[in-house]
mmCIF file with all atom_site columns, C-alpha atoms in Angstrom:
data_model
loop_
_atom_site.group_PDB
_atom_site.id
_atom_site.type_symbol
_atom_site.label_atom_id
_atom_site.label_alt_id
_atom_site.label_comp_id
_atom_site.label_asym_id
_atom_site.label_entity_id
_atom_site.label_seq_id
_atom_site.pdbx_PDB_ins_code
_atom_site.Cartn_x
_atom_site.Cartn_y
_atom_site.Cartn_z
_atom_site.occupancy
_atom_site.B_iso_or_equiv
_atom_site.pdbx_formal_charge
_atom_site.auth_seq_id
_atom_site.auth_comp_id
_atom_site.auth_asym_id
_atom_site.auth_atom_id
_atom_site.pdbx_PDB_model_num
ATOM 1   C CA . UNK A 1 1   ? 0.000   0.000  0.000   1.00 0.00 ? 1   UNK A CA 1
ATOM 2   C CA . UNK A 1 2   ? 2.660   2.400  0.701   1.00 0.00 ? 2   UNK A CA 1
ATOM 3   C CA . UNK A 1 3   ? 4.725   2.223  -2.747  1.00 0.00 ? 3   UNK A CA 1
ATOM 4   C CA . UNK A 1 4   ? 0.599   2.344  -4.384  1.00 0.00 ? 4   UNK A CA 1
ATOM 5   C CA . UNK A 1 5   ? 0.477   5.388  -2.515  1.00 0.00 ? 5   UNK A CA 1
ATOM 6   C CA . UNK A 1 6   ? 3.690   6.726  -3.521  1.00 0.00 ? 6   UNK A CA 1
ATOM 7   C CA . UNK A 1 7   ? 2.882   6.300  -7.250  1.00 0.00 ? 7   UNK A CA 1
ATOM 8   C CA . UNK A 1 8   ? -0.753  7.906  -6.921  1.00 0.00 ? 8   UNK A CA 1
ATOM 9   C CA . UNK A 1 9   ? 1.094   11.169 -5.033  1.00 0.00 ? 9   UNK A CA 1
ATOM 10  C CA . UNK A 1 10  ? 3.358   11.444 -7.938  1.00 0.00 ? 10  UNK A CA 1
ATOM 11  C CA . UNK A 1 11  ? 0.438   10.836 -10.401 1.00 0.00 ? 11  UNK A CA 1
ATOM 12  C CA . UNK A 1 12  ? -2.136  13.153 -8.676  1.00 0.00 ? 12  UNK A CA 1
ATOM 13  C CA . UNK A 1 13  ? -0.694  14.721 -5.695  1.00 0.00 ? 13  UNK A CA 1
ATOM 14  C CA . UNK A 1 14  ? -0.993  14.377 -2.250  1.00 0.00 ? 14  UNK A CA 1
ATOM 15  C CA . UNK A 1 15  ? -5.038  15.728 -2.464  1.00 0.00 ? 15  UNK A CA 1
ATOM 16  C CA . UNK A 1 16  ? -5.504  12.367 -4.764  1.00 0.00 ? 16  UNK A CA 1
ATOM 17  C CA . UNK A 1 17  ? -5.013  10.126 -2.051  1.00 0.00 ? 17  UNK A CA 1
ATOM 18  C CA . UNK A 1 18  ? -7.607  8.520  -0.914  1.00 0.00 ? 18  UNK A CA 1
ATOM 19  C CA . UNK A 1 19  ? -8.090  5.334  0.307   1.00 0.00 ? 19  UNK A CA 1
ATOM 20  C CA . UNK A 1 20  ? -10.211 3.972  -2.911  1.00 0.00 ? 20  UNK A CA 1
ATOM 21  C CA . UNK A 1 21  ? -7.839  5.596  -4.689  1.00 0.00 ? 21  UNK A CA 1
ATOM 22  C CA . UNK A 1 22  ? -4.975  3.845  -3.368  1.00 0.00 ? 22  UNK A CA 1
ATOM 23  C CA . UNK A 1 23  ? -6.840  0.556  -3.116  1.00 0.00 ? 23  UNK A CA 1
ATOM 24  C CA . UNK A 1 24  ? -7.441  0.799  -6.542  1.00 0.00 ? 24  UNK A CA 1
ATOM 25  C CA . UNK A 1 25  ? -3.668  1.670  -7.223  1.00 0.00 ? 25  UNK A CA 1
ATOM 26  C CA . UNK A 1 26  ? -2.848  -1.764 -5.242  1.00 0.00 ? 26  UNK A CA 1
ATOM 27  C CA . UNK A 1 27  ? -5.144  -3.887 -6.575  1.00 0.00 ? 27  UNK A CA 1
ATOM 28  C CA . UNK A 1 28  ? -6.834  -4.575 -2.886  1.00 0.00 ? 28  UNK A CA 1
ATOM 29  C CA . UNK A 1 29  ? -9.885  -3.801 -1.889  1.00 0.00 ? 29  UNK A CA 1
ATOM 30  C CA . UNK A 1 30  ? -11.251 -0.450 -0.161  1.00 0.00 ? 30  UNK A CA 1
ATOM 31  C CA . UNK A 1 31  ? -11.454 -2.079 3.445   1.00 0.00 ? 31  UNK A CA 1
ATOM 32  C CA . UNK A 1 32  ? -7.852  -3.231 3.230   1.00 0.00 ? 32  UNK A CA 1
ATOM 33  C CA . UNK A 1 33  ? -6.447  0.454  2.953   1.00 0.00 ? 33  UNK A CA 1
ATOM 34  C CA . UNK A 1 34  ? -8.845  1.365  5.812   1.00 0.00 ? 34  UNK A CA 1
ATOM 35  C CA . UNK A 1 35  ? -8.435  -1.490 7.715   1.00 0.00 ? 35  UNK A CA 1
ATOM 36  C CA . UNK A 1 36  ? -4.509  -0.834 8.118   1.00 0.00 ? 36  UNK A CA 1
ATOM 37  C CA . UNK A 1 37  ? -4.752  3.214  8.263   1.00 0.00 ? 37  UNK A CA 1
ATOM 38  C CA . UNK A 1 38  ? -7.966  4.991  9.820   1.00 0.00 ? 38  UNK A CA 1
ATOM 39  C CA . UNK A 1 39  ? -7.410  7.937  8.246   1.00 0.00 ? 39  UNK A CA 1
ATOM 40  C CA . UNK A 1 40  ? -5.469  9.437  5.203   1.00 0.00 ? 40  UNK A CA 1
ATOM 41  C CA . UNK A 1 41  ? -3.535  11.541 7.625   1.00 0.00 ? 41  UNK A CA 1
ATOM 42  C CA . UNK A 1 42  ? -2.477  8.510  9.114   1.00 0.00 ? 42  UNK A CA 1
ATOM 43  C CA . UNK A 1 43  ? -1.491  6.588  5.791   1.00 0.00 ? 43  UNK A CA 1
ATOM 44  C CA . UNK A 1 44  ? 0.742   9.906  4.607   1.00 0.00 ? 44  UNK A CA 1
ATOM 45  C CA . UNK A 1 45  ? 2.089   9.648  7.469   1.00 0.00 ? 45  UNK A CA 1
ATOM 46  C CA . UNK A 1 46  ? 3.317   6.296  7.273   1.00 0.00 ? 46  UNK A CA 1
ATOM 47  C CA . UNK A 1 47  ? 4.516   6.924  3.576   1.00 0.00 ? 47  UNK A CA 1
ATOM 48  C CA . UNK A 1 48  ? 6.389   9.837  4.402   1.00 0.00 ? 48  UNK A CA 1
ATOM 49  C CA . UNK A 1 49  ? 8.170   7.801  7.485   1.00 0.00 ? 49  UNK A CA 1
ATOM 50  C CA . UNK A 1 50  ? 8.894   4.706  4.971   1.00 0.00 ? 50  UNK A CA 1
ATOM 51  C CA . UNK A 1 51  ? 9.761   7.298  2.680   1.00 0.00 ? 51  UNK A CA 1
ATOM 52  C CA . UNK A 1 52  ? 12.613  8.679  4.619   1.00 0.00 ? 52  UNK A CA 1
ATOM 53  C CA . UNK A 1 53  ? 14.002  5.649  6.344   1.00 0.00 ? 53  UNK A CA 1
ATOM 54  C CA . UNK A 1 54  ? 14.560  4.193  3.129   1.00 0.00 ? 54  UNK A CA 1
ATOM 55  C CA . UNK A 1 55  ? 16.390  6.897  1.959   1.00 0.00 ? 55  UNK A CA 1
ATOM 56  C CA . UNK A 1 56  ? 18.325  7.690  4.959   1.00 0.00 ? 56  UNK A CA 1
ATOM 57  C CA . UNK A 1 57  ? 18.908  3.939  4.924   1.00 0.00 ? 57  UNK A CA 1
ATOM 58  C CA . UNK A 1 58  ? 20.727  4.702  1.787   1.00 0.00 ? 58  UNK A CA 1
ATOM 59  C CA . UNK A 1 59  ? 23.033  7.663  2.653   1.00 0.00 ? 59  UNK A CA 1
ATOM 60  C CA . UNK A 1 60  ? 23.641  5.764  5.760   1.00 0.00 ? 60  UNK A CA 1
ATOM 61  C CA . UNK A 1 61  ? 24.700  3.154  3.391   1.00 0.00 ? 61  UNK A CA 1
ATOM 62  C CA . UNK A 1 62  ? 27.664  5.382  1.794   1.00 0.00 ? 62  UNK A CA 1
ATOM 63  C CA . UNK A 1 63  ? 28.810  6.749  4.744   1.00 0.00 ? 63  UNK A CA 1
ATOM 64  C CA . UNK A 1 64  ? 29.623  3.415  6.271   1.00 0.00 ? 64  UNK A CA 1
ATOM 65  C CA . UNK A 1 65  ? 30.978  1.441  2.546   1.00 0.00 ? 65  UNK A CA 1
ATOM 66  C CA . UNK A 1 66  ? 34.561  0.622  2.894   1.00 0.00 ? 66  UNK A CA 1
ATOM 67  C CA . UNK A 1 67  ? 37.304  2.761  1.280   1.00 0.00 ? 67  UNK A CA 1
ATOM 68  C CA . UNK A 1 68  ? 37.719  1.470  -1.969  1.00 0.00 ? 68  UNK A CA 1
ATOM 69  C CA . UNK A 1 69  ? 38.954  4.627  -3.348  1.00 0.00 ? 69  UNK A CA 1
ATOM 70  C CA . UNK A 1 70  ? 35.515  5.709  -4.941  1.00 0.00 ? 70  UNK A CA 1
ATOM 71  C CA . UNK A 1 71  ? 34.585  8.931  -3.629  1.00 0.00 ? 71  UNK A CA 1
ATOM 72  C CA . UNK A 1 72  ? 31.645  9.289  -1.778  1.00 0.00 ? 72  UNK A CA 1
ATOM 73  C CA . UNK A 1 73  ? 30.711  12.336 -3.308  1.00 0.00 ? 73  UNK A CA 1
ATOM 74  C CA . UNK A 1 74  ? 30.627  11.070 -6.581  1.00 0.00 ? 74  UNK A CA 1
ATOM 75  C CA . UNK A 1 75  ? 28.467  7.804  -5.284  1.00 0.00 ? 75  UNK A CA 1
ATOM 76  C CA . UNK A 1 76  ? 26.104  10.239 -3.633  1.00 0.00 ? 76  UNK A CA 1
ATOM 77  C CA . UNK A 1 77  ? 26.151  12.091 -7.458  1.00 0.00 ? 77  UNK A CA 1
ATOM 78  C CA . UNK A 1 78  ? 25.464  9.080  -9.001  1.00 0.00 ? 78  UNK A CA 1
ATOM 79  C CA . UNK A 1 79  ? 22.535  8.350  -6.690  1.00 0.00 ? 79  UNK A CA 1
ATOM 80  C CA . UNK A 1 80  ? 21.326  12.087 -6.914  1.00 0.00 ? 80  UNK A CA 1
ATOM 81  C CA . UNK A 1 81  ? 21.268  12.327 -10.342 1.00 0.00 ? 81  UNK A CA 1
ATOM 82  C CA . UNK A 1 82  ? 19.299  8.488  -10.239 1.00 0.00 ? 82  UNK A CA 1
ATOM 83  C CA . UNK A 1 83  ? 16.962  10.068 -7.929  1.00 0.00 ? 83  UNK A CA 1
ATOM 84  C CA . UNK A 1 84  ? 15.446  12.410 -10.862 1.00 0.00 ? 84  UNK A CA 1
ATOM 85  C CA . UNK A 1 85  ? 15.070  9.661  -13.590 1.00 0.00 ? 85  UNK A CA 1
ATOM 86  C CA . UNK A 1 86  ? 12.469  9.140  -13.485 1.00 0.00 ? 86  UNK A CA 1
ATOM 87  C CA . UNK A 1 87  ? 11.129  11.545 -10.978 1.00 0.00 ? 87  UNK A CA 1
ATOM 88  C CA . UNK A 1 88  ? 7.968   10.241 -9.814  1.00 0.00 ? 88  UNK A CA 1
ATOM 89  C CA . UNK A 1 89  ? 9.247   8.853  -6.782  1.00 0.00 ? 89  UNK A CA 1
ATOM 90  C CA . UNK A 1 90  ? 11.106  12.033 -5.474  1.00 0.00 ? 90  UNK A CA 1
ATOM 91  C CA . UNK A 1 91  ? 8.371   14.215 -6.310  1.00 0.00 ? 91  UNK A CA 1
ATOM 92  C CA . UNK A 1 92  ? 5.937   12.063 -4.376  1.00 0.00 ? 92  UNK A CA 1
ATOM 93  C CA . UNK A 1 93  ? 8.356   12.717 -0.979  1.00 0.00 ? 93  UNK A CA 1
ATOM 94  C CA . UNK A 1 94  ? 8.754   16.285 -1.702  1.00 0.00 ? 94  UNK A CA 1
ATOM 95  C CA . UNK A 1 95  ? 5.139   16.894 -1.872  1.00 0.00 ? 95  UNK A CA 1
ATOM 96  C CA . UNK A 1 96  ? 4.759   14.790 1.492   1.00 0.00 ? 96  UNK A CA 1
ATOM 97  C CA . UNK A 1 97  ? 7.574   16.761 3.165   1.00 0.00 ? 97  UNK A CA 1
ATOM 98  C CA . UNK A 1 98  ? 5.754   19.913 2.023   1.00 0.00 ? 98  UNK A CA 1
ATOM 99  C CA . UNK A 1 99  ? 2.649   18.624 3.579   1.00 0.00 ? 99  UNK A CA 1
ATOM 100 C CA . UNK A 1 100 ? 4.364   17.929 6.979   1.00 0.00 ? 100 UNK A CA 1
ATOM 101 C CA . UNK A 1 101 ? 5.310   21.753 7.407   1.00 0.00 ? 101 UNK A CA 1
ATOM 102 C CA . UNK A 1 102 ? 1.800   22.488 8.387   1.00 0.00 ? 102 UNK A CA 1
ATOM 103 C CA . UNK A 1 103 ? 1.401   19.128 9.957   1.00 0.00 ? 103 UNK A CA 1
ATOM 104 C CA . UNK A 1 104 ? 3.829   18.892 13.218  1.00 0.00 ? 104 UNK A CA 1
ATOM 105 C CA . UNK A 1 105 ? 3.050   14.951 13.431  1.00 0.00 ? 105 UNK A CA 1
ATOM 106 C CA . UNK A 1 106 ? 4.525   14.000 10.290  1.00 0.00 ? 106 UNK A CA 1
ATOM 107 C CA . UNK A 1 107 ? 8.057   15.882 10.305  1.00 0.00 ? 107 UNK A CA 1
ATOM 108 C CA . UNK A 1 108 ? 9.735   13.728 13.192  1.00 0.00 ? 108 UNK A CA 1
ATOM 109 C CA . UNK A 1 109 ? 9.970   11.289 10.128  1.00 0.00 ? 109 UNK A CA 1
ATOM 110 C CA . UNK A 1 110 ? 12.575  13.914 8.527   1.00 0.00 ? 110 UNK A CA 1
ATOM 111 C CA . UNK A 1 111 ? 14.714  13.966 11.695  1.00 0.00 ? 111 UNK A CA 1
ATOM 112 C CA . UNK A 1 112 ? 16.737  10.403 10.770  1.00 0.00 ? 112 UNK A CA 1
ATOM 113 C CA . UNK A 1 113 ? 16.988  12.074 7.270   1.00 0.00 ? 113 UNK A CA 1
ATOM 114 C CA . UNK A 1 114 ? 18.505  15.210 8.365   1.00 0.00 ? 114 UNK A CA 1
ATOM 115 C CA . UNK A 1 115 ? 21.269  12.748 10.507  1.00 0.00 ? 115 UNK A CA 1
ATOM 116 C CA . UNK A 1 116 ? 21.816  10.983 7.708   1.00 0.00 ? 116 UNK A CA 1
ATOM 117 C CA . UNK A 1 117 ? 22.640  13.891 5.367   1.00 0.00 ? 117 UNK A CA 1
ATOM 118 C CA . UNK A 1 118 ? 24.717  15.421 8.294   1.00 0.00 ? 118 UNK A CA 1
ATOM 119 C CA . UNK A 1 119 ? 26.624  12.009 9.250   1.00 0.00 ? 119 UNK A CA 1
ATOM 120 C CA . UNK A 1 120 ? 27.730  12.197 5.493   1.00 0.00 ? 120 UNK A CA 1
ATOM 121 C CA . UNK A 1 121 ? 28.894  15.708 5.350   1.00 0.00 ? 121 UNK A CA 1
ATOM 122 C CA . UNK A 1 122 ? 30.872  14.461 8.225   1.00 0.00 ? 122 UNK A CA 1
ATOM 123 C CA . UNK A 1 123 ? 33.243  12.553 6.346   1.00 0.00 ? 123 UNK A CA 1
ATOM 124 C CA . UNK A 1 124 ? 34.374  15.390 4.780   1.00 0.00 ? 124 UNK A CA 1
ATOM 125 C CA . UNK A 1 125 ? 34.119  18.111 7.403   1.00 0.00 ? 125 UNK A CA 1
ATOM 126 C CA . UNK A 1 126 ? 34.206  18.379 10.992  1.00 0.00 ? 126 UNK A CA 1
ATOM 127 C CA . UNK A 1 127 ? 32.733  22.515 10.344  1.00 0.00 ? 127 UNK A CA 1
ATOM 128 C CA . UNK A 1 128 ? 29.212  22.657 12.230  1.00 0.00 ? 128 UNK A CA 1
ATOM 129 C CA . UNK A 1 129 ? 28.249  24.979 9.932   1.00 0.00 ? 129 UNK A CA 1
ATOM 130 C CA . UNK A 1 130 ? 29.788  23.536 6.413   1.00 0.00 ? 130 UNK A CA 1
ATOM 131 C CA . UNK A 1 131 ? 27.359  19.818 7.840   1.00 0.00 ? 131 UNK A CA 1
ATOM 132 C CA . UNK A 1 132 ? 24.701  22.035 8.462   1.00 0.00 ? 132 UNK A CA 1
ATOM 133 C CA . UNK A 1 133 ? 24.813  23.976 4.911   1.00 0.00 ? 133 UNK A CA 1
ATOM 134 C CA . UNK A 1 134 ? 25.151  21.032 3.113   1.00 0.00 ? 134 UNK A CA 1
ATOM 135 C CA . UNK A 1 135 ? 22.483  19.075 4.979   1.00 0.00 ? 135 UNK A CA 1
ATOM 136 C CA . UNK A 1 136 ? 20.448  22.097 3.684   1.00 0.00 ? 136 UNK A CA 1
ATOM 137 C CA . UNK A 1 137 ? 21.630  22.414 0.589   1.00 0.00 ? 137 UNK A CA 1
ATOM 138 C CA . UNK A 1 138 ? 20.986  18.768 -0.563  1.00 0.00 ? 138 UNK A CA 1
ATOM 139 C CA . UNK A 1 139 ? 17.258  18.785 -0.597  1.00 0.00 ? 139 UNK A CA 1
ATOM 140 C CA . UNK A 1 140 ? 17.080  22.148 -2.701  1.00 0.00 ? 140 UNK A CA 1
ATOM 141 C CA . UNK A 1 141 ? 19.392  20.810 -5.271  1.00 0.00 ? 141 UNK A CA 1
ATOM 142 C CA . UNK A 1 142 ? 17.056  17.775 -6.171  1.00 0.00 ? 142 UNK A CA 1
ATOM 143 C CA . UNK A 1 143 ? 14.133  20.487 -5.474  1.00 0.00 ? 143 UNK A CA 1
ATOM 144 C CA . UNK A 1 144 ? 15.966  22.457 -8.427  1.00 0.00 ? 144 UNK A CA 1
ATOM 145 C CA . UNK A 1 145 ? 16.617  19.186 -10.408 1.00 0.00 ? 145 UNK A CA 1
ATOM 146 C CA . UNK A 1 146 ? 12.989  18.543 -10.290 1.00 0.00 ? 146 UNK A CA 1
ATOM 147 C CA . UNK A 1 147 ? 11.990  21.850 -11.709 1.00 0.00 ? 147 UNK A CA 1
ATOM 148 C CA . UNK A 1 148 ? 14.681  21.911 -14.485 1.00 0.00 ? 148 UNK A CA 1
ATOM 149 C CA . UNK A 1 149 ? 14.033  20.972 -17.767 1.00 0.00 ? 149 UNK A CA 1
ATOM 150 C CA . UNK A 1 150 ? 17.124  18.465 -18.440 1.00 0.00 ? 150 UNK A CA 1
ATOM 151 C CA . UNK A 1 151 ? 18.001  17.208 -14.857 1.00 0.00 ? 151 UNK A CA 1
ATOM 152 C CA . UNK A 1 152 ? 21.250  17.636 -14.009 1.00 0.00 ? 152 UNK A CA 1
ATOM 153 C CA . UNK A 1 153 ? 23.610  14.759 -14.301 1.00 0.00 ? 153 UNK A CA 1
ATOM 154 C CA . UNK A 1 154 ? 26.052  12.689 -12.039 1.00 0.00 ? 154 UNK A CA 1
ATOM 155 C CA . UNK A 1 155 ? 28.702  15.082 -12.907 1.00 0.00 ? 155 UNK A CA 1
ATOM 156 C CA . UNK A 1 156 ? 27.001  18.606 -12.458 1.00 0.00 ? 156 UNK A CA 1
ATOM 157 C CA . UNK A 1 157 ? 25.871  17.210 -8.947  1.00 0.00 ? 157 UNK A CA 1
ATOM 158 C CA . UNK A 1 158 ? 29.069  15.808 -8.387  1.00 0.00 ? 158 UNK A CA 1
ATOM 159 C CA . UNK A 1 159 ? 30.787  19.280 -9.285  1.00 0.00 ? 159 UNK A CA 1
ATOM 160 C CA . UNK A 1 160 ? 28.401  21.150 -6.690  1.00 0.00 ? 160 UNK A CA 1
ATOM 161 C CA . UNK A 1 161 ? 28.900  18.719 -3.799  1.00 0.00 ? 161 UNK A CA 1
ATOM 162 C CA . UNK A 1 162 ? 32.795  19.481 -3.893  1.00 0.00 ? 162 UNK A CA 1
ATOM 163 C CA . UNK A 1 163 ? 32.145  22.781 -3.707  1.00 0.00 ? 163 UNK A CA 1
ATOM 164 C CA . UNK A 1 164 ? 29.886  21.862 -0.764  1.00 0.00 ? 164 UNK A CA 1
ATOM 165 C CA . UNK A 1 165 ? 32.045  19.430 0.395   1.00 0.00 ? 165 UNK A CA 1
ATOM 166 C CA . UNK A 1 166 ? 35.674  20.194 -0.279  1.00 0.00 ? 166 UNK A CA 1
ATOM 167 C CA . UNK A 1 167 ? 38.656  17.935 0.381   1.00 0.00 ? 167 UNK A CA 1
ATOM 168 C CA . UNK A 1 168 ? 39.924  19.217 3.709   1.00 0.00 ? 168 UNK A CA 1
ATOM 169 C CA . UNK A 1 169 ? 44.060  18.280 4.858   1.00 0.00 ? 169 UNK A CA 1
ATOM 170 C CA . UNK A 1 170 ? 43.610  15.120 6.228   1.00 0.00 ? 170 UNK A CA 1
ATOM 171 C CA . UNK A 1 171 ? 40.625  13.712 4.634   1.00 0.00 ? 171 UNK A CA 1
ATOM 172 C CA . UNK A 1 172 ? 40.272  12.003 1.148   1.00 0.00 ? 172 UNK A CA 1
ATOM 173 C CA . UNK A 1 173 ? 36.188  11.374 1.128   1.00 0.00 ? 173 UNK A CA 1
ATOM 174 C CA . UNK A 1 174 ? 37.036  7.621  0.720   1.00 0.00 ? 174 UNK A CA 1
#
């Protein structure tokens, strides 16, 4: 039910949830989307949690592969620019996070996502404020990647996340 009602949010936005909708969109029945979530608040909710601990699952992922002299940054490009082709998934969580700005009960599923983002900017950078800008910064570059008409590629991301996340003395980013 959750990935159904990923693909209907990307389809129709988050207003074309509902739980026939979604049913419909899983081949199940109406009861079955009601029986597990009361409310469409309540199914959102869970997307937008499964959402983000996938995806945190994955950064979390990078940070802790082994040094096999592959930049992370260019991994996390790769991913990044994977992210936006096609889009339908990404747009689907951006519209949920959007939602949970006026809807306190949903963001504390962002808060493993912002660690993850930070944990990575870590490897380059023990700067609170060059983690925190990049932890920032990451979301509004696939934001802008969305709204462009040719999505940027592994390379343009990877260019911008050096300049993010510059090799510091010390530190290779492996």
């Amino acid at each position: 039910m959750i990935e159904a009602t990923v693909r209907v949010i990307a389809r129709d936005g988050a207003a074309g949830v509902t739980h026939r909708t979604v049913a419909r969109e899983a081949g199940l029945p109406t009861t079955a989307t009601t029986y597990y979530f009361s409310s469409i608040d309540a199914l959102l909710t869970a997307v937008l949690t499964q959402c983000m601990e996938e995806d945190s699952a994955r950064i979390e992922a990078l940070v802790e592969a082994p040094d096999e002299g592959a930049d992370k940054r260019r991994s996390l490009a790769v991913l990044m620019a994977e992210l936006l082709t096609p889009p339908g998934h990404l747009l689907a969580e951006f519209e949920l996070c959007l939602l949970a700005v006026r809807r306190p009960e949903q963001r504390a599923a962002t808060r493993r996502w912002q660690q993850a983002l930070s944990a990575f900017a870590r490897v380059f950078t023990d700067d609170p404020l060059r983690v925190k800008l990049f932890a920032r910064a990451y979301d509004g570059l696939l934001l802008q990647g969305l709204l462009d008409d040719r999505p940027p590629t592994a390379d343009e991301f990877e260019e911008l996340l050096r300049e993010l996340l510059p090799d510091a003395p010390g530190r290779d980013g492996c």
